[in-house]
C-alpha positions as a LaTeX table, in Angstrom:
\begin{tabular}{lrrr}
\hline
Residue & $x$ (\AA) & $y$ (\AA) & $z$ (\AA) \\
\hline
Unk1 & $-0.31$ & 0.04 & $-0.22$ \\
Unk2 & 2.89 & 2.08 & 0.93 \\
Unk3 & 4.20 & 2.14 & $-2.57$ \\
Unk4 & 1.03 & 2.37 & $-4.09$ \\
Unk5 & 0.36 & 5.71 & $-2.46$ \\
Unk6 & 3.94 & 6.64 & $-3.42$ \\
Unk7 & 3.29 & 6.08 & $-7.21$ \\
Unk8 & $-0.04$ & 7.91 & $-7.08$ \\
Unk9 & 1.65 & 10.81 & $-5.47$ \\
Unk10 & 4.53 & 10.65 & $-7.79$ \\
Unk11 & 2.32 & 10.65 & $-10.79$ \\
Unk12 & 0.50 & 13.77 & $-9.72$ \\
Unk13 & 3.67 & 15.56 & $-9.16$ \\
Unk14 & 5.11 & 14.79 & $-12.41$ \\
Unk15 & 2.07 & 15.55 & $-14.25$ \\
Unk16 & 2.26 & 18.96 & $-12.88$ \\
Unk17 & 5.81 & 19.35 & $-13.50$ \\
Unk18 & 5.25 & 18.79 & $-16.83$ \\
Unk19 & 2.49 & 21.24 & $-17.26$ \\
Unk20 & 4.79 & 23.80 & $-16.04$ \\
Unk21 & 8.05 & 22.47 & $-17.84$ \\
Unk22 & 11.08 & 24.50 & $-17.50$ \\
Unk23 & 9.02 & 27.38 & $-16.36$ \\
Unk24 & 8.86 & 26.04 & $-12.90$ \\
Unk25 & 11.70 & 28.11 & $-11.78$ \\
Unk26 & 12.39 & 31.79 & $-11.70$ \\
Unk27 & 14.18 & 33.35 & $-14.87$ \\
Unk28 & 14.80 & 36.51 & $-16.70$ \\
Unk29 & 14.82 & 37.35 & $-20.32$ \\
Unk30 & 12.99 & 37.08 & $-23.65$ \\
Unk31 & 9.65 & 35.91 & $-23.87$ \\
Unk32 & 8.61 & 32.37 & $-24.91$ \\
Unk33 & 10.04 & 31.00 & $-28.51$ \\
Unk34 & 6.15 & 30.79 & $-29.52$ \\
Unk35 & 5.62 & 34.52 & $-28.91$ \\
Unk36 & 8.83 & 35.00 & $-31.34$ \\
Unk37 & 7.67 & 33.05 & $-34.21$ \\
Unk38 & 8.87 & 34.65 & $-37.31$ \\
Unk39 & 10.29 & 37.74 & $-35.42$ \\
Unk40 & 14.14 & 36.63 & $-35.49$ \\
Unk41 & 16.59 & 36.64 & $-38.47$ \\
Unk42 & 20.32 & 35.47 & $-38.72$ \\
Unk43 & 21.79 & 32.13 & $-38.93$ \\
Unk44 & 22.17 & 29.72 & $-36.00$ \\
Unk45 & 24.59 & 26.85 & $-35.94$ \\
Unk46 & 23.37 & 23.72 & $-33.95$ \\
Unk47 & 26.21 & 20.75 & $-33.33$ \\
Unk48 & 25.06 & 17.34 & $-32.37$ \\
Unk49 & 27.27 & 14.77 & $-31.06$ \\
Unk50 & 25.85 & 11.81 & $-33.08$ \\
Unk51 & 22.78 & 10.19 & $-34.61$ \\
Unk52 & 23.76 & 6.87 & $-33.12$ \\
Unk53 & 21.21 & 7.54 & $-29.97$ \\
Unk54 & 17.56 & 8.52 & $-30.47$ \\
Unk55 & 17.67 & 11.38 & $-28.13$ \\
Unk56 & 20.45 & 13.32 & $-30.12$ \\
Unk57 & 18.21 & 12.94 & $-33.00$ \\
Unk58 & 15.17 & 14.33 & $-31.25$ \\
Unk59 & 16.77 & 16.99 & $-29.95$ \\
Unk60 & 18.33 & 18.06 & $-33.08$ \\
Unk61 & 14.77 & 17.84 & $-34.97$ \\
Unk62 & 13.22 & 20.03 & $-32.09$ \\
Unk63 & 15.94 & 22.67 & $-32.10$ \\
Unk64 & 15.72 & 22.94 & $-35.96$ \\
Unk65 & 11.90 & 22.98 & $-35.96$ \\
Unk66 & 11.65 & 25.85 & $-33.18$ \\
Unk67 & 14.46 & 28.01 & $-34.36$ \\
Unk68 & 12.96 & 27.85 & $-37.81$ \\
Unk69 & 9.65 & 28.74 & $-36.61$ \\
Unk70 & 11.33 & 31.80 & $-34.82$ \\
Unk71 & 12.65 & 33.00 & $-38.07$ \\
Unk72 & 16.10 & 31.97 & $-38.01$ \\
Unk73 & 18.16 & 30.28 & $-40.60$ \\
Unk74 & 19.61 & 26.97 & $-38.99$ \\
Unk75 & 22.66 & 24.78 & $-39.77$ \\
Unk76 & 22.16 & 21.68 & $-37.82$ \\
Unk77 & 24.80 & 18.74 & $-38.12$ \\
Unk78 & 25.83 & 15.60 & $-36.71$ \\
Unk79 & 29.44 & 14.54 & $-35.89$ \\
Unk80 & 29.07 & 10.79 & $-35.92$ \\
Unk81 & 30.72 & 11.03 & $-32.42$ \\
Unk82 & 34.10 & 12.19 & $-33.96$ \\
Unk83 & 35.40 & 15.17 & $-32.20$ \\
Unk84 & 37.59 & 16.12 & $-35.51$ \\
Unk85 & 34.71 & 15.90 & $-37.23$ \\
Unk86 & 32.78 & 18.31 & $-34.86$ \\
Unk87 & 35.59 & 20.70 & $-34.81$ \\
Unk88 & 35.36 & 20.79 & $-38.64$ \\
Unk89 & 31.50 & 21.72 & $-38.72$ \\
Unk90 & 32.01 & 23.98 & $-36.14$ \\
Unk91 & 34.84 & 25.99 & $-37.85$ \\
Unk92 & 32.53 & 25.91 & $-40.83$ \\
Unk93 & 29.34 & 27.25 & $-39.12$ \\
Unk94 & 31.71 & 30.20 & $-37.98$ \\
Unk95 & 33.12 & 30.94 & $-41.29$ \\
Unk96 & 29.34 & 30.80 & $-42.86$ \\
Unk97 & 28.05 & 33.61 & $-40.69$ \\
Unk98 & 26.40 & 31.90 & $-37.72$ \\
Unk99 & 25.71 & 34.42 & $-34.95$ \\
Unk100 & 25.28 & 32.13 & $-32.47$ \\
Unk101 & 26.26 & 28.40 & $-31.85$ \\
Unk102 & 24.22 & 25.82 & $-29.82$ \\
Unk103 & 26.79 & 22.95 & $-29.32$ \\
Unk104 & 26.17 & 19.64 & $-27.72$ \\
Unk105 & 29.82 & 18.62 & $-27.31$ \\
Unk106 & 31.22 & 15.07 & $-27.99$ \\
Unk107 & 34.06 & 15.89 & $-25.42$ \\
Unk108 & 33.59 & 18.65 & $-23.07$ \\
Unk109 & 37.39 & 19.38 & $-23.12$ \\
Unk110 & 37.96 & 19.24 & $-26.90$ \\
Unk111 & 36.36 & 22.42 & $-28.39$ \\
Unk112 & 39.01 & 25.15 & $-26.90$ \\
Unk113 & 40.69 & 26.45 & $-29.94$ \\
Unk114 & 37.74 & 26.52 & $-32.33$ \\
Unk115 & 35.63 & 28.49 & $-29.80$ \\
Unk116 & 38.46 & 30.99 & $-29.29$ \\
Unk117 & 37.76 & 31.44 & $-33.07$ \\
Unk118 & 34.35 & 32.16 & $-32.46$ \\
Unk119 & 34.84 & 34.33 & $-29.29$ \\
Unk120 & 37.10 & 36.33 & $-31.64$ \\
Unk121 & 34.51 & 37.07 & $-33.88$ \\
Unk122 & 31.75 & 37.90 & $-31.45$ \\
Unk123 & 30.13 & 34.66 & $-31.49$ \\
Unk124 & 27.96 & 33.66 & $-28.79$ \\
Unk125 & 28.12 & 29.83 & $-27.43$ \\
Unk126 & 25.37 & 27.93 & $-25.61$ \\
Unk127 & 26.36 & 24.65 & $-24.42$ \\
Unk128 & 23.35 & 22.51 & $-25.07$ \\
Unk129 & 23.15 & 19.52 & $-22.51$ \\
Unk130 & 26.45 & 18.77 & $-22.18$ \\
Unk131 & 28.92 & 21.35 & $-20.48$ \\
Unk132 & 31.75 & 22.40 & $-22.56$ \\
Unk133 & 34.79 & 22.58 & $-20.30$ \\
Unk134 & 38.00 & 25.24 & $-19.87$ \\
Unk135 & 36.59 & 27.53 & $-22.57$ \\
Unk136 & 35.84 & 31.08 & $-21.69$ \\
Unk137 & 33.58 & 31.33 & $-25.31$ \\
Unk138 & 30.96 & 29.64 & $-23.32$ \\
Unk139 & 28.28 & 32.26 & $-22.90$ \\
Unk140 & 25.31 & 29.97 & $-21.31$ \\
Unk141 & 24.46 & 26.84 & $-20.47$ \\
Unk142 & 21.04 & 24.74 & $-21.23$ \\
Unk143 & 20.17 & 21.52 & $-19.73$ \\
Unk144 & 18.18 & 19.56 & $-17.35$ \\
Unk145 & 19.00 & 19.27 & $-13.77$ \\
Unk146 & 21.64 & 16.49 & $-14.03$ \\
Unk147 & 22.18 & 15.86 & $-10.31$ \\
Unk148 & 18.89 & 15.83 & $-9.90$ \\
Unk149 & 18.66 & 12.76 & $-12.75$ \\
Unk150 & 21.17 & 10.61 & $-10.35$ \\
Unk151 & 19.03 & 11.45 & $-7.49$ \\
Unk152 & 16.06 & 10.39 & $-9.15$ \\
Unk153 & 17.40 & 7.18 & $-10.12$ \\
Unk154 & 18.97 & 6.59 & $-6.58$ \\
Unk155 & 15.70 & 7.15 & $-4.97$ \\
Unk156 & 13.83 & 4.75 & $-6.96$ \\
Unk157 & 16.44 & 2.34 & $-6.13$ \\
Unk158 & 16.14 & 2.89 & $-2.43$ \\
Unk159 & 12.08 & 2.97 & $-2.69$ \\
Unk160 & 11.72 & $-0.29$ & $-4.34$ \\
Unk161 & 13.89 & $-2.34$ & $-2.52$ \\
Unk162 & 12.74 & $-0.38$ & 0.69 \\
Unk163 & 16.13 & $-0.25$ & 2.08 \\
Unk164 & 15.06 & 1.90 & 5.11 \\
Unk165 & 12.92 & $-1.01$ & 6.37 \\
Unk166 & 14.02 & $-4.41$ & 4.59 \\
Unk167 & 16.87 & $-6.27$ & 6.27 \\
Unk168 & 18.96 & $-6.75$ & 2.99 \\
Unk169 & 21.62 & $-7.19$ & 2.02 \\
Unk170 & 21.11 & $-6.59$ & $-1.70$ \\
Unk171 & 23.37 & $-7.15$ & $-4.57$ \\
Unk172 & 23.75 & $-3.93$ & $-6.93$ \\
Unk173 & 25.73 & $-3.18$ & $-9.89$ \\
Unk174 & 26.66 & 0.05 & $-11.36$ \\
Unk175 & 26.65 & 1.51 & $-14.88$ \\
Unk176 & 27.32 & 5.20 & $-15.88$ \\
Unk177 & 28.31 & 7.08 & $-18.92$ \\
Unk178 & 31.28 & 8.47 & $-20.86$ \\
Unk179 & 34.10 & 9.75 & $-18.99$ \\
Unk180 & 34.33 & 12.92 & $-21.51$ \\
Unk181 & 30.79 & 13.89 & $-20.72$ \\
Unk182 & 30.76 & 15.97 & $-17.72$ \\
Unk183 & 27.26 & 15.15 & $-17.23$ \\
Unk184 & 28.09 & 11.59 & $-16.64$ \\
Unk185 & 29.69 & 12.75 & $-13.12$ \\
Unk186 & 26.73 & 14.54 & $-12.23$ \\
Unk187 & 24.32 & 11.70 & $-13.09$ \\
Unk188 & 26.51 & 9.53 & $-11.01$ \\
Unk189 & 26.90 & 11.89 & $-8.30$ \\
Unk190 & 23.50 & 12.52 & $-7.85$ \\
Unk191 & 22.72 & 8.52 & $-7.54$ \\
Unk192 & 25.72 & 7.71 & $-5.33$ \\
Unk193 & 24.88 & 10.36 & $-2.93$ \\
Unk194 & 21.56 & 8.52 & $-2.21$ \\
Unk195 & 22.86 & 4.93 & $-2.43$ \\
Unk196 & 26.53 & 5.33 & $-0.80$ \\
Unk197 & 25.28 & 5.38 & 2.97 \\
Unk198 & 23.51 & 1.79 & 2.36 \\
Unk199 & 26.77 & 0.49 & 0.62 \\
Unk200 & 28.56 & 1.72 & 3.37 \\
Unk201 & 26.34 & 0.26 & 5.96 \\
Unk202 & 26.48 & $-3.25$ & 4.08 \\
Unk203 & 22.86 & $-3.12$ & 3.22 \\
Unk204 & 23.75 & $-2.69$ & $-0.78$ \\
Unk205 & 26.50 & $-5.04$ & $-1.76$ \\
Unk206 & 28.80 & $-4.29$ & $-4.97$ \\
Unk207 & 29.80 & $-7.89$ & $-5.72$ \\
Unk208 & 31.90 & $-6.95$ & $-8.47$ \\
Unk209 & 33.66 & $-4.24$ & $-6.23$ \\
Unk210 & 33.31 & $-1.82$ & $-8.97$ \\
Unk211 & 31.90 & 1.47 & $-7.45$ \\
Unk212 & 34.11 & 4.23 & $-8.31$ \\
Unk213 & 33.30 & 6.45 & $-11.21$ \\
Unk214 & 36.46 & 5.49 & $-13.37$ \\
Unk215 & 35.47 & 1.79 & $-12.69$ \\
Unk216 & 31.87 & 2.12 & $-13.96$ \\
Unk217 & 32.33 & 4.68 & $-16.36$ \\
Unk218 & 31.14 & 3.35 & $-20.16$ \\
Unk219 & 32.92 & 4.78 & $-23.00$ \\
Unk220 & 30.51 & 6.48 & $-25.71$ \\
Unk221 & 27.65 & 5.56 & $-23.64$ \\
Unk222 & 27.75 & 2.45 & $-25.59$ \\
Unk223 & 25.33 & $-0.16$ & $-25.26$ \\
Unk224 & 28.15 & $-2.86$ & $-26.61$ \\
Unk225 & 30.64 & $-1.67$ & $-24.12$ \\
Unk226 & 27.50 & $-1.98$ & $-21.22$ \\
Unk227 & 26.80 & $-5.41$ & $-22.32$ \\
Unk228 & 30.52 & $-6.67$ & $-22.52$ \\
Unk229 & 31.22 & $-5.48$ & $-18.93$ \\
Unk230 & 28.03 & $-7.04$ & $-17.47$ \\
Unk231 & 28.85 & $-10.13$ & $-19.11$ \\
Unk232 & 32.24 & $-10.28$ & $-17.37$ \\
Unk233 & 30.27 & $-9.28$ & $-14.09$ \\
Unk234 & 27.90 & $-11.67$ & $-14.24$ \\
Unk235 & 30.54 & $-14.59$ & $-15.05$ \\
Unk236 & 32.77 & $-13.68$ & $-12.44$ \\
Unk237 & 30.17 & $-12.93$ & $-9.49$ \\
Unk238 & 26.69 & $-14.23$ & $-10.24$ \\
Unk239 & 27.12 & $-17.65$ & $-12.58$ \\
Unk240 & 26.64 & $-19.65$ & $-9.33$ \\
Unk241 & 23.03 & $-18.29$ & $-9.26$ \\
Unk242 & 23.51 & $-15.34$ & $-6.73$ \\
Unk243 & 20.77 & $-12.92$ & $-7.24$ \\
Unk244 & 20.88 & $-9.13$ & $-8.89$ \\
Unk245 & 18.73 & $-7.31$ & $-7.25$ \\
Unk246 & 19.35 & $-3.92$ & $-8.77$ \\
Unk247 & 21.62 & $-2.29$ & $-11.63$ \\
Unk248 & 21.96 & 1.50 & $-11.47$ \\
Unk249 & 22.52 & 2.30 & $-15.14$ \\
Unk250 & 22.59 & 5.92 & $-16.17$ \\
Unk251 & 20.94 & 6.10 & $-19.28$ \\
Unk252 & 19.12 & 4.24 & $-21.80$ \\
Unk253 & 21.83 & 2.88 & $-24.01$ \\
Unk254 & 23.80 & 1.55 & $-21.11$ \\
Unk255 & 20.47 & $-0.27$ & $-19.76$ \\
Unk256 & 19.68 & $-1.95$ & $-22.83$ \\
Unk257 & 23.38 & $-3.28$ & $-22.95$ \\
Unk258 & 22.83 & $-4.62$ & $-19.53$ \\
Unk259 & 19.53 & $-6.04$ & $-20.39$ \\
Unk260 & 20.69 & $-7.86$ & $-23.33$ \\
Unk261 & 23.48 & $-9.38$ & $-21.14$ \\
Unk262 & 20.98 & $-10.20$ & $-18.48$ \\
Unk263 & 18.68 & $-12.07$ & $-21.25$ \\
Unk264 & 21.97 & $-14.00$ & $-22.42$ \\
Unk265 & 23.38 & $-15.15$ & $-19.18$ \\
Unk266 & 21.48 & $-14.32$ & $-16.33$ \\
Unk267 & 18.74 & $-16.96$ & $-15.11$ \\
Unk268 & 17.64 & $-15.27$ & $-11.56$ \\
Unk269 & 14.97 & $-13.13$ & $-10.56$ \\
Unk270 & 15.01 & $-10.02$ & $-12.83$ \\
Unk271 & 16.62 & $-7.06$ & $-11.03$ \\
Unk272 & 15.32 & $-3.19$ & $-10.95$ \\
Unk273 & 17.13 & $-1.28$ & $-13.80$ \\
Unk274 & 17.39 & 2.22 & $-14.16$ \\
Unk275 & 17.54 & 4.21 & $-17.32$ \\
Unk276 & 17.42 & 7.64 & $-18.79$ \\
Unk277 & 15.73 & 9.48 & $-21.89$ \\
Unk278 & 12.83 & 7.19 & $-22.44$ \\
Unk279 & 14.32 & 5.67 & $-25.75$ \\
Unk280 & 11.56 & 3.62 & $-27.77$ \\
Unk281 & 13.44 & 0.42 & $-27.15$ \\
Unk282 & 13.81 & 0.91 & $-23.55$ \\
Unk283 & 10.09 & 2.06 & $-23.22$ \\
Unk284 & 9.18 & $-1.44$ & $-24.50$ \\
Unk285 & 11.34 & $-3.14$ & $-22.41$ \\
Unk286 & 9.73 & $-1.29$ & $-19.36$ \\
Unk287 & 6.41 & $-2.33$ & $-20.56$ \\
Unk288 & 7.68 & $-5.98$ & $-21.04$ \\
Unk289 & 9.07 & $-5.71$ & $-17.50$ \\
Unk290 & 12.70 & $-5.79$ & $-18.62$ \\
Unk291 & 13.41 & $-2.38$ & $-17.53$ \\
Unk292 & 12.14 & $-0.75$ & $-14.52$ \\
Unk293 & 12.41 & 3.25 & $-15.08$ \\
Unk294 & 13.90 & 5.80 & $-17.20$ \\
Unk295 & 13.95 & 9.35 & $-16.59$ \\
Unk296 & 12.03 & 11.45 & $-18.84$ \\
Unk297 & 13.42 & 14.49 & $-20.15$ \\
Unk298 & 11.44 & 16.04 & $-22.52$ \\
Unk299 & 13.62 & 17.75 & $-25.30$ \\
Unk300 & 10.65 & 19.83 & $-26.48$ \\
Unk301 & 10.79 & 21.65 & $-23.60$ \\
Unk302 & 14.63 & 22.07 & $-23.53$ \\
Unk303 & 14.78 & 22.94 & $-27.15$ \\
Unk304 & 12.09 & 25.65 & $-26.47$ \\
Unk305 & 14.11 & 27.15 & $-23.61$ \\
Unk306 & 17.52 & 27.24 & $-25.73$ \\
Unk307 & 15.41 & 29.01 & $-28.47$ \\
Unk308 & 14.40 & 31.60 & $-25.95$ \\
Unk309 & 18.07 & 32.04 & $-25.15$ \\
Unk310 & 19.23 & 32.40 & $-28.76$ \\
Unk311 & 16.33 & 35.01 & $-29.52$ \\
Unk312 & 17.60 & 36.84 & $-26.29$ \\
Unk313 & 21.07 & 37.08 & $-27.63$ \\
Unk314 & 20.16 & 37.84 & $-31.17$ \\
Unk315 & 18.16 & 40.90 & $-29.99$ \\
Unk316 & 20.43 & 41.75 & $-27.24$ \\
Unk317 & 18.62 & 40.80 & $-24.36$ \\
Unk318 & 19.28 & 38.92 & $-21.37$ \\
Unk319 & 18.99 & 35.44 & $-21.75$ \\
Unk320 & 16.67 & 33.49 & $-19.26$ \\
Unk321 & 18.83 & 31.62 & $-16.33$ \\
Unk322 & 17.96 & 29.95 & $-13.21$ \\
Unk323 & 21.05 & 28.94 & $-11.81$ \\
Unk324 & 24.68 & 30.85 & $-11.46$ \\
Unk325 & 26.23 & 28.79 & $-8.93$ \\
Unk326 & 26.44 & 25.00 & $-10.19$ \\
Unk327 & 28.38 & 24.51 & $-13.09$ \\
Unk328 & 31.92 & 25.72 & $-13.25$ \\
Unk329 & 33.42 & 25.13 & $-16.65$ \\
Unk330 & 36.98 & 25.61 & $-15.49$ \\
Unk331 & 37.27 & 29.59 & $-16.61$ \\
Unk332 & 34.24 & 30.52 & $-14.07$ \\
Unk333 & 30.59 & 29.58 & $-13.40$ \\
Unk334 & 28.66 & 29.51 & $-16.69$ \\
Unk335 & 25.03 & 30.95 & $-16.28$ \\
Unk336 & 22.53 & 28.05 & $-16.89$ \\
Unk337 & 19.20 & 27.25 & $-17.40$ \\
Unk338 & 18.14 & 23.79 & $-15.69$ \\
Unk339 & 14.80 & 22.19 & $-16.54$ \\
Unk340 & 13.57 & 19.35 & $-14.40$ \\
Unk341 & 13.57 & 15.74 & $-15.14$ \\
Unk342 & 10.67 & 13.16 & $-13.94$ \\
Unk343 & 10.94 & 9.59 & $-14.21$ \\
Unk344 & 8.53 & 7.23 & $-16.26$ \\
Unk345 & 7.64 & 3.55 & $-15.30$ \\
Unk346 & 4.92 & 1.24 & $-16.20$ \\
Unk347 & 2.57 & 3.30 & $-14.07$ \\
Unk348 & 2.77 & 6.68 & $-15.75$ \\
Unk349 & 4.18 & 6.20 & $-18.85$ \\
Unk350 & 1.30 & 6.48 & $-20.98$ \\
Unk351 & 0.35 & 9.99 & $-19.35$ \\
Unk352 & 4.07 & 11.20 & $-19.54$ \\
Unk353 & 5.01 & 9.94 & $-23.08$ \\
Unk354 & 1.52 & 9.47 & $-24.96$ \\
Unk355 & $-0.69$ & 11.61 & $-23.80$ \\
Unk356 & 1.81 & 14.70 & $-23.82$ \\
Unk357 & 2.46 & 13.49 & $-27.76$ \\
Unk358 & 5.63 & 12.62 & $-27.07$ \\
Unk359 & 4.96 & 9.27 & $-28.74$ \\
Unk360 & 1.93 & 7.83 & $-30.42$ \\
Unk361 & 0.59 & 4.34 & $-28.89$ \\
Unk362 & 1.89 & 2.58 & $-32.30$ \\
Unk363 & 5.60 & 3.29 & $-31.69$ \\
Unk364 & 5.50 & 1.66 & $-28.28$ \\
Unk365 & 4.08 & $-1.59$ & $-29.82$ \\
\hline
\end{tabular}
């Protein structure tokens, strides 16, 4: 009954959060993107890391659509997770007259030289979702509250295992993201801050012994890398029938790799598996009982807030921000707008994903 009441409460809170979107925090600056449709002019470069992950395709498409609706020319490029390609694409955006660059970086430390060129020409830079490190050319940062993403994942595991009341011990394994993605450390940090007291107390046991960030990071957020590592963990620690109670996965591509490995190598009771992004394959797994939850970050909302930032820059006004303390990229704190994530599970995915128009019901069959 306790969990049912908690689920009902969280569903109501999430629905309210979606209604207010990123506007739930105080902000300053321009009016909403919709109010500026057709009123802008100039070129905006949008650099996305890859098409290999569903979420970046959605981010890019949403950004392009909303920027064009606001009146801007858009140069949208995907870099196939190749740093040199992304640098070249940004150089071309600069030389072709872009006035603002919106960049989701492949590696947050790799863009210093090309962004110095942008700064020299007075081009403003918005770091999109991934903070660009060690460059004073970064003007703003638009993202979701990444620490909160991890916190929600950790809290989900805590609540589902009832760690404050159950005797335990419970077995946990941990998978986070690419070490070159600054967000991965925030996701990991938020979750570990929730779960580490239970690990220290012995109520959560990581049989592999792999807890520190460097040991649980997944290069390129790769499904294949996560699957290979989980294969090794199962072989070394769970082949004798030892139960896996939960796997903390920072996003859906790593969760998919873990799920693939479990299906091939594990015969015990299915564990709790977290995720992030609500990719189609993972929502299908959630419906089928193979993944427990996924953090929902409505990229339409983040795109709309980023368009507000672009519009403010283009018109010489102050862009909306709601955080001026958290994100230091090595040259100083970057004024940021943080959207609030929510989690989807089998109890509320229809409300969050289908009723909101993010997916159609057919896409999830």
